[in-house]
Amino acid sequence: MDRVPSAMIHFLEENGGNEIYIMRDDLLPFSFGGNKVRKAILFFEQIDAGGYTVVVTYGSSSSNHCRVIANMAAARGIKTHVVSTDGGSSCINRQLVEGFGAQIHICPVEQVAATIDRMMDQLRQQGERPFFIPGGGHGNTGTAAYDLAYDRICDYAQQNHIGFDYIFFASGTGTTHAGLISGMLRRGEQAQKIVGISIARKNPYGGQVVAKSVLDYTGREAAEALLFVDDYICGGYGQYDASVERVIRRLYRQSGVPLDPIYTGKAYAGMEQYLDKHEITGKRILFIHTGGTPIFCDWVKL
Ligand SMILES: *Cc1c(COP(=O)(O)O)cnc(C)c1O
């Protein structure tokens, strides 16, 4: 796989007088794809270069990040340890993580940091070289993945002689969001609006995390480039309403594109409501499909 996979983009639908294009990162050719694949490629570059022997990360039972990391580690014969606050095993993602031989360590949320520290110490004492990957691939490495992906979006736009007025996507840890803004700042293209639809975090915290990630990575202020929208979180992580289910059904039936109720379906429904609320019409919009196909399969209610 390329270090920075190209952006597979196609026209999806007319929606409220806007042209919606979709970037199919869900079809990246590894472990059901998703934004965690772009991030994982860069993490494993460091793991391979540094001779690390075991991976420690963090995530819930529905975490796409944990699935991709456990798979990429298993491909190298490296073991993964997942620290998690939830022991549920009904999610396909958790079942796959366990299938790769990863060990799950359940602890209460307030003990996550201490549990990770203790595990890193224990593994070192056992003679291992453990590599820690933050939950969701948050941090400069994850940001870099979407800074670089931004170039691929520009490649597509140039080759097809089109420009996108807006980019929408599901924002969780804000890393994908920070990467895209960093790419835009680096290229000095300000015409575009990059809108993260939060799937859990509220402002001001959610937006502050994105701003800090941009600052850590680029040394620059995101300022007015930062649009972190928290109007469509439906009460928090993993919660969704009827509009989310409707949009998943509609798009799967109409276009064969699977969205999920935790991330992409929530973001697509949020995008529709945002466009409507701000009376945005006649624009060309890119929606980034950030993955999560196993969660679509957990949900399937067509
Ligand atoms: C993790 C994830 C996100 C959120 O990405 P962040 O970079 O953490 O904001 C969005 N969609 C899917 C499908 C994800 O797995």
PDB file of C-alpha atoms and ligand atoms in Angstrom:
ATOM      1  CA  MET A   1       0.000   0.000   0.000  1.00  0.00           C
ATOM      2  CA  ASP A   2       1.198   3.526  -0.755  1.00  0.00           C
ATOM      3  CA  ARG A   3       2.479   5.572   2.126  1.00  0.00           C
ATOM      4  CA  VAL A   4      -0.150   8.192   1.219  1.00  0.00           C
ATOM      5  CA  PRO A   5      -2.940   6.371  -0.640  1.00  0.00           C
ATOM      6  CA  SER A   6      -4.673   8.362  -3.362  1.00  0.00           C
ATOM      7  CA  ALA A   7      -8.147   9.747  -2.742  1.00  0.00           C
ATOM      8  CA  MET A   8     -10.883   7.729  -4.392  1.00  0.00           C
ATOM      9  CA  ILE A   9     -13.589  10.322  -5.001  1.00  0.00           C
ATOM     10  CA  HIS A  10     -16.858  10.060  -6.925  1.00  0.00           C
ATOM     11  CA  PHE A  11     -20.061  12.008  -7.382  1.00  0.00           C
ATOM     12  CA  LEU A  12     -22.703  10.807  -4.913  1.00  0.00           C
ATOM     13  CA  GLU A  13     -25.885  12.852  -5.224  1.00  0.00           C
ATOM     14  CA  GLU A  14     -27.637  16.181  -5.599  1.00  0.00           C
ATOM     15  CA  ASN A  15     -28.754  17.300  -2.193  1.00  0.00           C
ATOM     16  CA  GLY A  16     -30.623  20.532  -1.481  1.00  0.00           C
ATOM     17  CA  GLY A  17     -29.275  22.055  -4.692  1.00  0.00           C
ATOM     18  CA  ASN A  18     -25.704  21.066  -3.808  1.00  0.00           C
ATOM     19  CA  GLU A  19     -23.489  18.551  -5.583  1.00  0.00           C
ATOM     20  CA  ILE A  20     -22.186  16.024  -3.079  1.00  0.00           C
ATOM     21  CA  TYR A  21     -19.005  14.126  -3.871  1.00  0.00           C
ATOM     22  CA  ILE A  22     -17.697  11.410  -1.571  1.00  0.00           C
ATOM     23  CA  MET A  23     -14.118  10.399  -0.765  1.00  0.00           C
ATOM     24  CA  ARG A  24     -14.106   6.662  -0.209  1.00  0.00           C
ATOM     25  CA  ASP A  25     -11.529   6.185   2.497  1.00  0.00           C
ATOM     26  CA  ASP A  26     -13.780   3.307   3.584  1.00  0.00           C
ATOM     27  CA  LEU A  27     -12.390   1.477   0.535  1.00  0.00           C
ATOM     28  CA  LEU A  28      -8.706   1.849   1.412  1.00  0.00           C
ATOM     29  CA  PRO A  29      -7.274  -1.594   0.764  1.00  0.00           C
ATOM     30  CA  PHE A  30      -6.660  -2.797   4.313  1.00  0.00           C
ATOM     31  CA  SER A  31      -8.987  -4.186   7.020  1.00  0.00           C
ATOM     32  CA  PHE A  32     -12.218  -2.534   5.754  1.00  0.00           C
ATOM     33  CA  GLY A  33     -10.363   0.762   5.296  1.00  0.00           C
ATOM     34  CA  GLY A  34     -11.222   3.980   7.063  1.00  0.00           C
ATOM     35  CA  ASN A  35      -9.288   6.981   8.329  1.00  0.00           C
ATOM     36  CA  LYS A  36      -7.511   4.750  10.879  1.00  0.00           C
ATOM     37  CA  VAL A  37      -5.724   3.043   7.986  1.00  0.00           C
ATOM     38  CA  ARG A  38      -4.122   6.285   6.774  1.00  0.00           C
ATOM     39  CA  LYS A  39      -2.989   6.973  10.338  1.00  0.00           C
ATOM     40  CA  ALA A  40      -1.836   3.400  11.008  1.00  0.00           C
ATOM     41  CA  ILE A  41       0.425   3.373   7.926  1.00  0.00           C
ATOM     42  CA  LEU A  42       2.437   6.224   9.462  1.00  0.00           C
ATOM     43  CA  PHE A  43       2.487   4.686  12.962  1.00  0.00           C
ATOM     44  CA  PHE A  44       3.757   1.384  11.615  1.00  0.00           C
ATOM     45  CA  GLU A  45       6.481   3.170   9.682  1.00  0.00           C
ATOM     46  CA  GLN A  46       7.816   4.219  13.107  1.00  0.00           C
ATOM     47  CA  ILE A  47       7.222   0.773  14.586  1.00  0.00           C
ATOM     48  CA  ASP A  48       9.136  -0.922  11.765  1.00  0.00           C
ATOM     49  CA  ALA A  49      11.974   1.616  11.835  1.00  0.00           C
ATOM     50  CA  GLY A  50      12.364   1.433  15.622  1.00  0.00           C
ATOM     51  CA  GLY A  51      12.298  -2.341  15.945  1.00  0.00           C
ATOM     52  CA  TYR A  52       9.327  -2.300  18.340  1.00  0.00           C
ATOM     53  CA  THR A  53       8.063  -5.718  19.400  1.00  0.00           C
ATOM     54  CA  VAL A  54       4.593  -5.030  20.839  1.00  0.00           C
ATOM     55  CA  VAL A  55       1.850  -2.397  20.450  1.00  0.00           C
ATOM     56  CA  VAL A  56      -0.258  -0.848  23.212  1.00  0.00           C
ATOM     57  CA  THR A  57      -3.330   1.230  22.370  1.00  0.00           C
ATOM     58  CA  TYR A  58      -6.692   2.315  23.696  1.00  0.00           C
ATOM     59  CA  GLY A  59     -10.276   2.111  22.402  1.00  0.00           C
ATOM     60  CA  SER A  60     -13.870   0.986  22.869  1.00  0.00           C
ATOM     61  CA  SER A  61     -15.384  -2.269  21.609  1.00  0.00           C
ATOM     62  CA  SER A  62     -16.698  -0.444  18.520  1.00  0.00           C
ATOM     63  CA  SER A  63     -13.298   1.127  17.791  1.00  0.00           C
ATOM     64  CA  ASN A  64     -12.231   0.996  14.157  1.00  0.00           C
ATOM     65  CA  HIS A  65      -8.805   2.196  15.282  1.00  0.00           C
ATOM     66  CA  CYS A  66      -8.236  -0.899  17.453  1.00  0.00           C
ATOM     67  CA  ARG A  67      -9.277  -3.230  14.624  1.00  0.00           C
ATOM     68  CA  VAL A  68      -6.883  -1.661  12.126  1.00  0.00           C
ATOM     69  CA  ILE A  69      -3.982  -1.535  14.596  1.00  0.00           C
ATOM     70  CA  ALA A  70      -4.497  -5.136  15.748  1.00  0.00           C
ATOM     71  CA  ASN A  71      -4.665  -6.265  12.106  1.00  0.00           C
ATOM     72  CA  MET A  72      -1.554  -4.357  11.009  1.00  0.00           C
ATOM     73  CA  ALA A  73       0.330  -5.671  14.037  1.00  0.00           C
ATOM     74  CA  ALA A  74      -0.838  -9.250  13.409  1.00  0.00           C
ATOM     75  CA  ALA A  75       0.399  -8.967   9.809  1.00  0.00           C
ATOM     76  CA  ARG A  76       3.882  -8.453  11.280  1.00  0.00           C
ATOM     77  CA  GLY A  77       3.525 -11.102  13.937  1.00  0.00           C
ATOM     78  CA  ILE A  78       3.401  -8.391  16.614  1.00  0.00           C
ATOM     79  CA  LYS A  79       1.036  -8.632  19.579  1.00  0.00           C
ATOM     80  CA  THR A  80      -1.402  -5.832  20.465  1.00  0.00           C
ATOM     81  CA  HIS A  81      -2.627  -4.879  23.938  1.00  0.00           C
ATOM     82  CA  VAL A  82      -5.834  -2.844  24.032  1.00  0.00           C
ATOM     83  CA  VAL A  83      -6.783  -0.876  27.133  1.00  0.00           C
ATOM     84  CA  SER A  84     -10.534  -0.320  27.155  1.00  0.00           C
ATOM     85  CA  THR A  85     -13.259   0.887  29.459  1.00  0.00           C
ATOM     86  CA  ASP A  86     -15.817  -1.402  27.931  1.00  0.00           C
ATOM     87  CA  GLY A  87     -15.856  -5.177  27.982  1.00  0.00           C
ATOM     88  CA  GLY A  88     -18.652  -5.629  25.442  1.00  0.00           C
ATOM     89  CA  SER A  89     -17.801  -8.215  22.815  1.00  0.00           C
ATOM     90  CA  SER A  90     -20.884  -8.037  20.609  1.00  0.00           C
ATOM     91  CA  CYS A  91     -19.297  -5.541  18.193  1.00  0.00           C
ATOM     92  CA  ILE A  92     -17.677  -6.966  15.077  1.00  0.00           C
ATOM     93  CA  ASN A  93     -14.692  -4.684  15.613  1.00  0.00           C
ATOM     94  CA  ARG A  94     -14.020  -6.142  19.075  1.00  0.00           C
ATOM     95  CA  GLN A  95     -14.465  -9.682  17.760  1.00  0.00           C
ATOM     96  CA  LEU A  96     -11.900  -9.014  15.034  1.00  0.00           C
ATOM     97  CA  VAL A  97      -9.461  -7.481  17.525  1.00  0.00           C
ATOM     98  CA  GLU A  98      -9.755 -10.595  19.676  1.00  0.00           C
ATOM     99  CA  GLY A  99      -9.438 -12.749  16.575  1.00  0.00           C
ATOM    100  CA  PHE A 100      -6.036 -11.192  15.891  1.00  0.00           C
ATOM    101  CA  GLY A 101      -4.914 -12.421  19.299  1.00  0.00           C
ATOM    102  CA  ALA A 102      -4.910  -8.988  20.927  1.00  0.00           C
ATOM    103  CA  GLN A 103      -5.248  -8.892  24.687  1.00  0.00           C
ATOM    104  CA  ILE A 104      -7.989  -6.630  26.080  1.00  0.00           C
ATOM    105  CA  HIS A 105      -7.438  -4.953  29.456  1.00  0.00           C
ATOM    106  CA  ILE A 106     -10.618  -3.523  30.940  1.00  0.00           C
ATOM    107  CA  CYS A 107     -10.404  -0.709  33.512  1.00  0.00           C
ATOM    108  CA  PRO A 108     -12.522   2.225  34.710  1.00  0.00           C
ATOM    109  CA  VAL A 109     -12.118   5.450  32.737  1.00  0.00           C
ATOM    110  CA  GLU A 110     -10.219   7.247  35.502  1.00  0.00           C
ATOM    111  CA  GLN A 111      -7.591   4.490  35.536  1.00  0.00           C
ATOM    112  CA  VAL A 112      -6.845   4.442  31.810  1.00  0.00           C
ATOM    113  CA  ALA A 113      -3.655   6.516  31.920  1.00  0.00           C
ATOM    114  CA  ALA A 114      -2.271   4.597  34.924  1.00  0.00           C
ATOM    115  CA  THR A 115      -3.149   1.236  33.343  1.00  0.00           C
ATOM    116  CA  ILE A 116      -1.319   2.172  30.143  1.00  0.00           C
ATOM    117  CA  ASP A 117       1.760   3.327  32.101  1.00  0.00           C
ATOM    118  CA  ARG A 118       1.798   0.124  34.125  1.00  0.00           C
ATOM    119  CA  MET A 119       1.493  -2.049  31.037  1.00  0.00           C
ATOM    120  CA  MET A 120       4.305  -0.212  29.242  1.00  0.00           C
ATOM    121  CA  ASP A 121       6.537  -0.762  32.301  1.00  0.00           C
ATOM    122  CA  GLN A 122       5.617  -4.427  32.610  1.00  0.00           C
ATOM    123  CA  LEU A 123       6.302  -5.065  28.942  1.00  0.00           C
ATOM    124  CA  ARG A 124       9.710  -3.343  29.180  1.00  0.00           C
ATOM    125  CA  GLN A 125      10.546  -5.490  32.219  1.00  0.00           C
ATOM    126  CA  GLN A 126       9.696  -8.553  30.147  1.00  0.00           C
ATOM    127  CA  GLY A 127      12.329  -7.460  27.635  1.00  0.00           C
ATOM    128  CA  GLU A 128       9.857  -6.141  25.037  1.00  0.00           C
ATOM    129  CA  ARG A 129      10.058  -2.853  23.144  1.00  0.00           C
ATOM    130  CA  PRO A 130       6.465  -1.548  23.450  1.00  0.00           C
ATOM    131  CA  PHE A 131       5.122   1.190  21.158  1.00  0.00           C
ATOM    132  CA  PHE A 132       2.168   3.239  22.393  1.00  0.00           C
ATOM    133  CA  ILE A 133      -0.454   4.498  19.937  1.00  0.00           C
ATOM    134  CA  PRO A 134      -2.948   6.978  21.434  1.00  0.00           C
ATOM    135  CA  GLY A 135      -6.668   6.161  21.135  1.00  0.00           C
ATOM    136  CA  GLY A 136      -7.981   6.959  17.668  1.00  0.00           C
ATOM    137  CA  GLY A 137      -4.429   7.589  16.481  1.00  0.00           C
ATOM    138  CA  HIS A 138      -4.559  11.080  17.987  1.00  0.00           C
ATOM    139  CA  GLY A 139      -1.403  13.214  17.863  1.00  0.00           C
ATOM    140  CA  ASN A 140       1.016  14.565  15.268  1.00  0.00           C
ATOM    141  CA  THR A 141       1.346  11.251  13.420  1.00  0.00           C
ATOM    142  CA  GLY A 142      -2.413  11.014  12.923  1.00  0.00           C
ATOM    143  CA  THR A 143      -2.578  14.682  11.964  1.00  0.00           C
ATOM    144  CA  ALA A 144       0.163  14.127   9.384  1.00  0.00           C
ATOM    145  CA  ALA A 145      -1.936  11.410   7.728  1.00  0.00           C
ATOM    146  CA  TYR A 146      -4.688  13.873   6.811  1.00  0.00           C
ATOM    147  CA  ASP A 147      -2.321  16.734   6.124  1.00  0.00           C
ATOM    148  CA  LEU A 148      -0.891  14.456   3.415  1.00  0.00           C
ATOM    149  CA  ALA A 149      -4.343  13.203   2.364  1.00  0.00           C
ATOM    150  CA  TYR A 150      -5.304  16.823   1.729  1.00  0.00           C
ATOM    151  CA  ASP A 151      -2.790  16.845  -1.138  1.00  0.00           C
ATOM    152  CA  ARG A 152      -4.562  13.851  -2.632  1.00  0.00           C
ATOM    153  CA  ILE A 153      -7.879  15.703  -2.516  1.00  0.00           C
ATOM    154  CA  CYS A 154      -6.211  18.625  -4.315  1.00  0.00           C
ATOM    155  CA  ASP A 155      -4.768  16.194  -6.893  1.00  0.00           C
ATOM    156  CA  TYR A 156      -8.261  14.946  -7.637  1.00  0.00           C
ATOM    157  CA  ALA A 157      -9.690  18.463  -7.833  1.00  0.00           C
ATOM    158  CA  GLN A 158      -6.959  19.567 -10.233  1.00  0.00           C
ATOM    159  CA  GLN A 159      -7.193  16.522 -12.474  1.00  0.00           C
ATOM    160  CA  ASN A 160     -10.936  16.915 -12.773  1.00  0.00           C
ATOM    161  CA  HIS A 161     -10.926  20.719 -12.984  1.00  0.00           C
ATOM    162  CA  ILE A 162     -13.276  21.144 -10.065  1.00  0.00           C
ATOM    163  CA  GLY A 163     -13.023  22.850  -6.712  1.00  0.00           C
ATOM    164  CA  PHE A 164     -14.792  21.911  -3.505  1.00  0.00           C
ATOM    165  CA  ASP A 165     -16.451  24.726  -1.565  1.00  0.00           C
ATOM    166  CA  TYR A 166     -16.845  22.592   1.566  1.00  0.00           C
ATOM    167  CA  ILE A 167     -15.392  19.426   3.062  1.00  0.00           C
ATOM    168  CA  PHE A 168     -17.507  17.589   5.677  1.00  0.00           C
ATOM    169  CA  PHE A 169     -16.659  14.506   7.766  1.00  0.00           C
ATOM    170  CA  ALA A 170     -17.212  12.919  11.177  1.00  0.00           C
ATOM    171  CA  SER A 171     -14.978  14.406  13.852  1.00  0.00           C
ATOM    172  CA  GLY A 172     -14.112  12.278  16.897  1.00  0.00           C
ATOM    173  CA  THR A 173     -10.689  12.944  18.424  1.00  0.00           C
ATOM    174  CA  GLY A 174     -10.372  15.821  15.925  1.00  0.00           C
ATOM    175  CA  THR A 175      -7.214  14.405  14.378  1.00  0.00           C
ATOM    176  CA  THR A 176      -8.594  14.027  10.853  1.00  0.00           C
ATOM    177  CA  HIS A 177      -9.990  17.548  11.150  1.00  0.00           C
ATOM    178  CA  ALA A 178      -6.648  18.973  12.327  1.00  0.00           C
ATOM    179  CA  GLY A 179      -4.813  17.248   9.480  1.00  0.00           C
ATOM    180  CA  LEU A 180      -7.108  18.649   6.804  1.00  0.00           C
ATOM    181  CA  ILE A 181      -6.836  22.181   8.221  1.00  0.00           C
ATOM    182  CA  SER A 182      -3.041  21.794   8.396  1.00  0.00           C
ATOM    183  CA  GLY A 183      -2.970  20.772   4.732  1.00  0.00           C
ATOM    184  CA  MET A 184      -5.089  23.743   3.758  1.00  0.00           C
ATOM    185  CA  LEU A 185      -2.926  26.180   5.760  1.00  0.00           C
ATOM    186  CA  ARG A 186       0.252  24.687   4.285  1.00  0.00           C
ATOM    187  CA  ARG A 187      -1.040  25.145   0.738  1.00  0.00           C
ATOM    188  CA  GLY A 188      -2.436  28.580   1.463  1.00  0.00           C
ATOM    189  CA  GLU A 189      -5.862  27.709   0.094  1.00  0.00           C
ATOM    190  CA  GLN A 190      -8.485  29.529   2.087  1.00  0.00           C
ATOM    191  CA  ALA A 191     -11.456  29.383  -0.278  1.00  0.00           C
ATOM    192  CA  GLN A 192     -12.654  26.139   1.191  1.00  0.00           C
ATOM    193  CA  LYS A 193     -14.611  25.508   4.379  1.00  0.00           C
ATOM    194  CA  ILE A 194     -13.559  22.411   6.335  1.00  0.00           C
ATOM    195  CA  VAL A 195     -16.440  21.430   8.597  1.00  0.00           C
ATOM    196  CA  GLY A 196     -16.053  18.708  11.214  1.00  0.00           C
ATOM    197  CA  ILE A 197     -19.379  17.298  12.404  1.00  0.00           C
ATOM    198  CA  SER A 198     -18.759  16.216  15.975  1.00  0.00           C
ATOM    199  CA  ILE A 199     -19.977  12.744  16.835  1.00  0.00           C
ATOM    200  CA  ALA A 200     -19.443  13.181  20.602  1.00  0.00           C
ATOM    201  CA  ARG A 201     -17.523  16.204  21.866  1.00  0.00           C
ATOM    202  CA  LYS A 202     -19.051  19.558  22.633  1.00  0.00           C
ATOM    203  CA  ASN A 203     -17.641  23.012  22.149  1.00  0.00           C
ATOM    204  CA  PRO A 204     -15.621  24.709  23.360  1.00  0.00           C
ATOM    205  CA  TYR A 205     -13.546  21.602  24.293  1.00  0.00           C
ATOM    206  CA  GLY A 206     -13.963  19.782  20.961  1.00  0.00           C
ATOM    207  CA  GLY A 207     -12.864  22.769  18.909  1.00  0.00           C
ATOM    208  CA  GLN A 208     -10.004  23.525  21.311  1.00  0.00           C
ATOM    209  CA  VAL A 209      -8.589  20.031  20.833  1.00  0.00           C
ATOM    210  CA  VAL A 210      -8.579  20.522  17.050  1.00  0.00           C
ATOM    211  CA  ALA A 211      -6.952  23.960  17.419  1.00  0.00           C
ATOM    212  CA  LYS A 212      -4.281  22.538  19.726  1.00  0.00           C
ATOM    213  CA  SER A 213      -3.562  19.681  17.313  1.00  0.00           C
ATOM    214  CA  VAL A 214      -3.111  22.142  14.449  1.00  0.00           C
ATOM    215  CA  LEU A 215      -0.822  24.292  16.607  1.00  0.00           C
ATOM    216  CA  ASP A 216       1.240  21.299  17.804  1.00  0.00           C
ATOM    217  CA  TYR A 217       1.686  20.059  14.256  1.00  0.00           C
ATOM    218  CA  THR A 218       2.100  23.256  12.228  1.00  0.00           C
ATOM    219  CA  GLY A 219       3.021  25.879  14.819  1.00  0.00           C
ATOM    220  CA  ARG A 220       0.173  27.958  13.411  1.00  0.00           C
ATOM    221  CA  GLU A 221      -3.229  29.109  14.639  1.00  0.00           C
ATOM    222  CA  ALA A 222      -6.223  27.531  12.928  1.00  0.00           C
ATOM    223  CA  ALA A 223      -8.363  30.570  13.847  1.00  0.00           C
ATOM    224  CA  GLU A 224     -11.222  31.145  11.401  1.00  0.00           C
ATOM    225  CA  ALA A 225     -10.392  28.001   9.415  1.00  0.00           C
ATOM    226  CA  LEU A 226     -11.789  25.984  12.310  1.00  0.00           C
ATOM    227  CA  LEU A 227     -15.433  24.931  12.014  1.00  0.00           C
ATOM    228  CA  PHE A 228     -16.215  22.304  14.655  1.00  0.00           C
ATOM    229  CA  VAL A 229     -19.978  21.744  14.729  1.00  0.00           C
ATOM    230  CA  ASP A 230     -21.493  20.156  17.844  1.00  0.00           C
ATOM    231  CA  ASP A 231     -25.196  20.510  16.990  1.00  0.00           C
ATOM    232  CA  TYR A 232     -25.718  16.909  15.889  1.00  0.00           C
ATOM    233  CA  ILE A 233     -24.199  14.732  18.607  1.00  0.00           C
ATOM    234  CA  CYS A 234     -27.599  13.277  19.618  1.00  0.00           C
ATOM    235  CA  GLY A 235     -26.615  13.059  23.278  1.00  0.00           C
ATOM    236  CA  GLY A 236     -23.126  11.591  22.931  1.00  0.00           C
ATOM    237  CA  TYR A 237     -20.872   8.873  21.564  1.00  0.00           C
ATOM    238  CA  GLY A 238     -22.804   5.957  20.104  1.00  0.00           C
ATOM    239  CA  GLN A 239     -26.199   7.665  20.351  1.00  0.00           C
ATOM    240  CA  TYR A 240     -28.197   8.541  17.251  1.00  0.00           C
ATOM    241  CA  ASP A 241     -31.676   9.554  16.191  1.00  0.00           C
ATOM    242  CA  ALA A 242     -34.140   8.622  13.446  1.00  0.00           C
ATOM    243  CA  SER A 243     -32.609  11.081  10.960  1.00  0.00           C
ATOM    244  CA  VAL A 244     -29.311   9.181  11.178  1.00  0.00           C
ATOM    245  CA  GLU A 245     -31.022   5.840  10.499  1.00  0.00           C
ATOM    246  CA  ARG A 246     -32.998   7.355   7.620  1.00  0.00           C
ATOM    247  CA  VAL A 247     -29.909   8.680   5.909  1.00  0.00           C
ATOM    248  CA  ILE A 248     -28.048   5.361   6.260  1.00  0.00           C
ATOM    249  CA  ARG A 249     -30.997   3.474   4.717  1.00  0.00           C
ATOM    250  CA  ARG A 250     -31.414   5.995   1.932  1.00  0.00           C
ATOM    251  CA  LEU A 251     -27.775   6.080   0.880  1.00  0.00           C
ATOM    252  CA  TYR A 252     -27.265   2.341   1.045  1.00  0.00           C
ATOM    253  CA  ARG A 253     -30.371   1.679  -1.039  1.00  0.00           C
ATOM    254  CA  GLN A 254     -29.733   4.479  -3.497  1.00  0.00           C
ATOM    255  CA  SER A 255     -25.954   4.310  -3.917  1.00  0.00           C
ATOM    256  CA  GLY A 256     -24.746   1.153  -2.193  1.00  0.00           C
ATOM    257  CA  VAL A 257     -22.608   3.214   0.167  1.00  0.00           C
ATOM    258  CA  PRO A 258     -22.651   1.875   3.733  1.00  0.00           C
ATOM    259  CA  LEU A 259     -22.623   4.532   6.454  1.00  0.00           C
ATOM    260  CA  ASP A 260     -22.720   3.679  10.152  1.00  0.00           C
ATOM    261  CA  PRO A 261     -24.747   5.141  13.033  1.00  0.00           C
ATOM    262  CA  ILE A 262     -21.756   6.081  15.251  1.00  0.00           C
ATOM    263  CA  TYR A 263     -19.633   8.072  12.790  1.00  0.00           C
ATOM    264  CA  THR A 264     -20.383   8.543   9.105  1.00  0.00           C
ATOM    265  CA  GLY A 265     -24.190   8.291   9.193  1.00  0.00           C
ATOM    266  CA  LYS A 266     -24.299  10.774  12.036  1.00  0.00           C
ATOM    267  CA  ALA A 267     -21.978  13.105  10.142  1.00  0.00           C
ATOM    268  CA  TYR A 268     -23.932  12.829   6.890  1.00  0.00           C
ATOM    269  CA  ALA A 269     -27.230  13.566   8.644  1.00  0.00           C
ATOM    270  CA  GLY A 270     -25.519  16.437  10.474  1.00  0.00           C
ATOM    271  CA  MET A 271     -24.153  17.786   7.199  1.00  0.00           C
ATOM    272  CA  GLU A 272     -27.623  17.773   5.631  1.00  0.00           C
ATOM    273  CA  GLN A 273     -29.051  19.680   8.584  1.00  0.00           C
ATOM    274  CA  TYR A 274     -26.132  22.121   8.593  1.00  0.00           C
ATOM    275  CA  LEU A 275     -26.589  22.870   4.869  1.00  0.00           C
ATOM    276  CA  ASP A 276     -30.286  23.374   5.431  1.00  0.00           C
ATOM    277  CA  LYS A 277     -29.866  25.570   8.510  1.00  0.00           C
ATOM    278  CA  HIS A 278     -27.303  27.814   6.809  1.00  0.00           C
ATOM    279  CA  GLU A 279     -29.278  27.847   3.542  1.00  0.00           C
ATOM    280  CA  ILE A 280     -26.254  26.620   1.613  1.00  0.00           C
ATOM    281  CA  THR A 281     -27.104  25.739  -1.961  1.00  0.00           C
ATOM    282  CA  GLY A 282     -25.438  25.630  -5.375  1.00  0.00           C
ATOM    283  CA  LYS A 283     -22.145  24.465  -3.815  1.00  0.00           C
ATOM    284  CA  ARG A 284     -19.822  21.574  -4.551  1.00  0.00           C
ATOM    285  CA  ILE A 285     -19.243  19.567  -1.415  1.00  0.00           C
ATOM    286  CA  LEU A 286     -16.882  16.743  -0.518  1.00  0.00           C
ATOM    287  CA  PHE A 287     -17.995  14.312   2.180  1.00  0.00           C
ATOM    288  CA  ILE A 288     -15.170  12.136   3.468  1.00  0.00           C
ATOM    289  CA  HIS A 289     -16.288   8.593   4.185  1.00  0.00           C
ATOM    290  CA  THR A 290     -14.006   7.838   7.123  1.00  0.00           C
ATOM    291  CA  GLY A 291     -14.838   4.121   7.289  1.00  0.00           C
ATOM    292  CA  GLY A 292     -16.602   2.005   9.899  1.00  0.00           C
ATOM    293  CA  THR A 293     -18.111  -0.659   7.645  1.00  0.00           C
ATOM    294  CA  PRO A 294     -18.056  -3.280  10.462  1.00  0.00           C
ATOM    295  CA  ILE A 295     -20.270  -0.921  12.504  1.00  0.00           C
ATOM    296  CA  PHE A 296     -22.692  -0.718   9.570  1.00  0.00           C
ATOM    297  CA  CYS A 297     -22.808  -4.520   9.766  1.00  0.00           C
ATOM    298  CA  ASP A 298     -23.491  -4.425  13.525  1.00  0.00           C
ATOM    299  CA  TRP A 299     -26.442  -2.146  12.868  1.00  0.00           C
ATOM    300  CA  VAL A 300     -27.999  -3.400   9.595  1.00  0.00           C
ATOM    301  CA  LYS A 301     -31.643  -2.367   9.784  1.00  0.00           C
ATOM    302  CA  LEU A 302     -32.630  -1.750   6.216  1.00  0.00           C
TER     303      LEU A 302
HETATM  304  C1  LIG B   1     -12.206   7.334  14.310  1.00  0.00           C
HETATM  305  C2  LIG B   1     -13.249   7.652  13.306  1.00  0.00           C
HETATM  306  C3  LIG B   1     -13.640   8.977  13.052  1.00  0.00           C
HETATM  307  C4  LIG B   1     -13.093  10.145  13.813  1.00  0.00           C
HETATM  308  O1  LIG B   1     -11.800  10.475  13.395  1.00  0.00           O
HETATM  309  P1  LIG B   1     -10.900  11.439  14.288  1.00  0.00           P
HETATM  310  O2  LIG B   1      -9.666  11.621  13.515  1.00  0.00           O
HETATM  311  O3  LIG B   1     -10.681  10.742  15.590  1.00  0.00           O
HETATM  312  O4  LIG B   1     -11.663  12.700  14.496  1.00  0.00           O
HETATM  313  C5  LIG B   1     -14.590   9.196  12.072  1.00  0.00           C
HETATM  314  N1  LIG B   1     -15.146   8.168  11.395  1.00  0.00           N
HETATM  315  C6  LIG B   1     -14.797   6.896  11.617  1.00  0.00           C
HETATM  316  C7  LIG B   1     -15.492   5.832  10.853  1.00  0.00           C
HETATM  317  C8  LIG B   1     -13.843   6.596  12.585  1.00  0.00           C
HETATM  318  O5  LIG B   1     -13.508   5.316  12.814  1.00  0.00           O
END
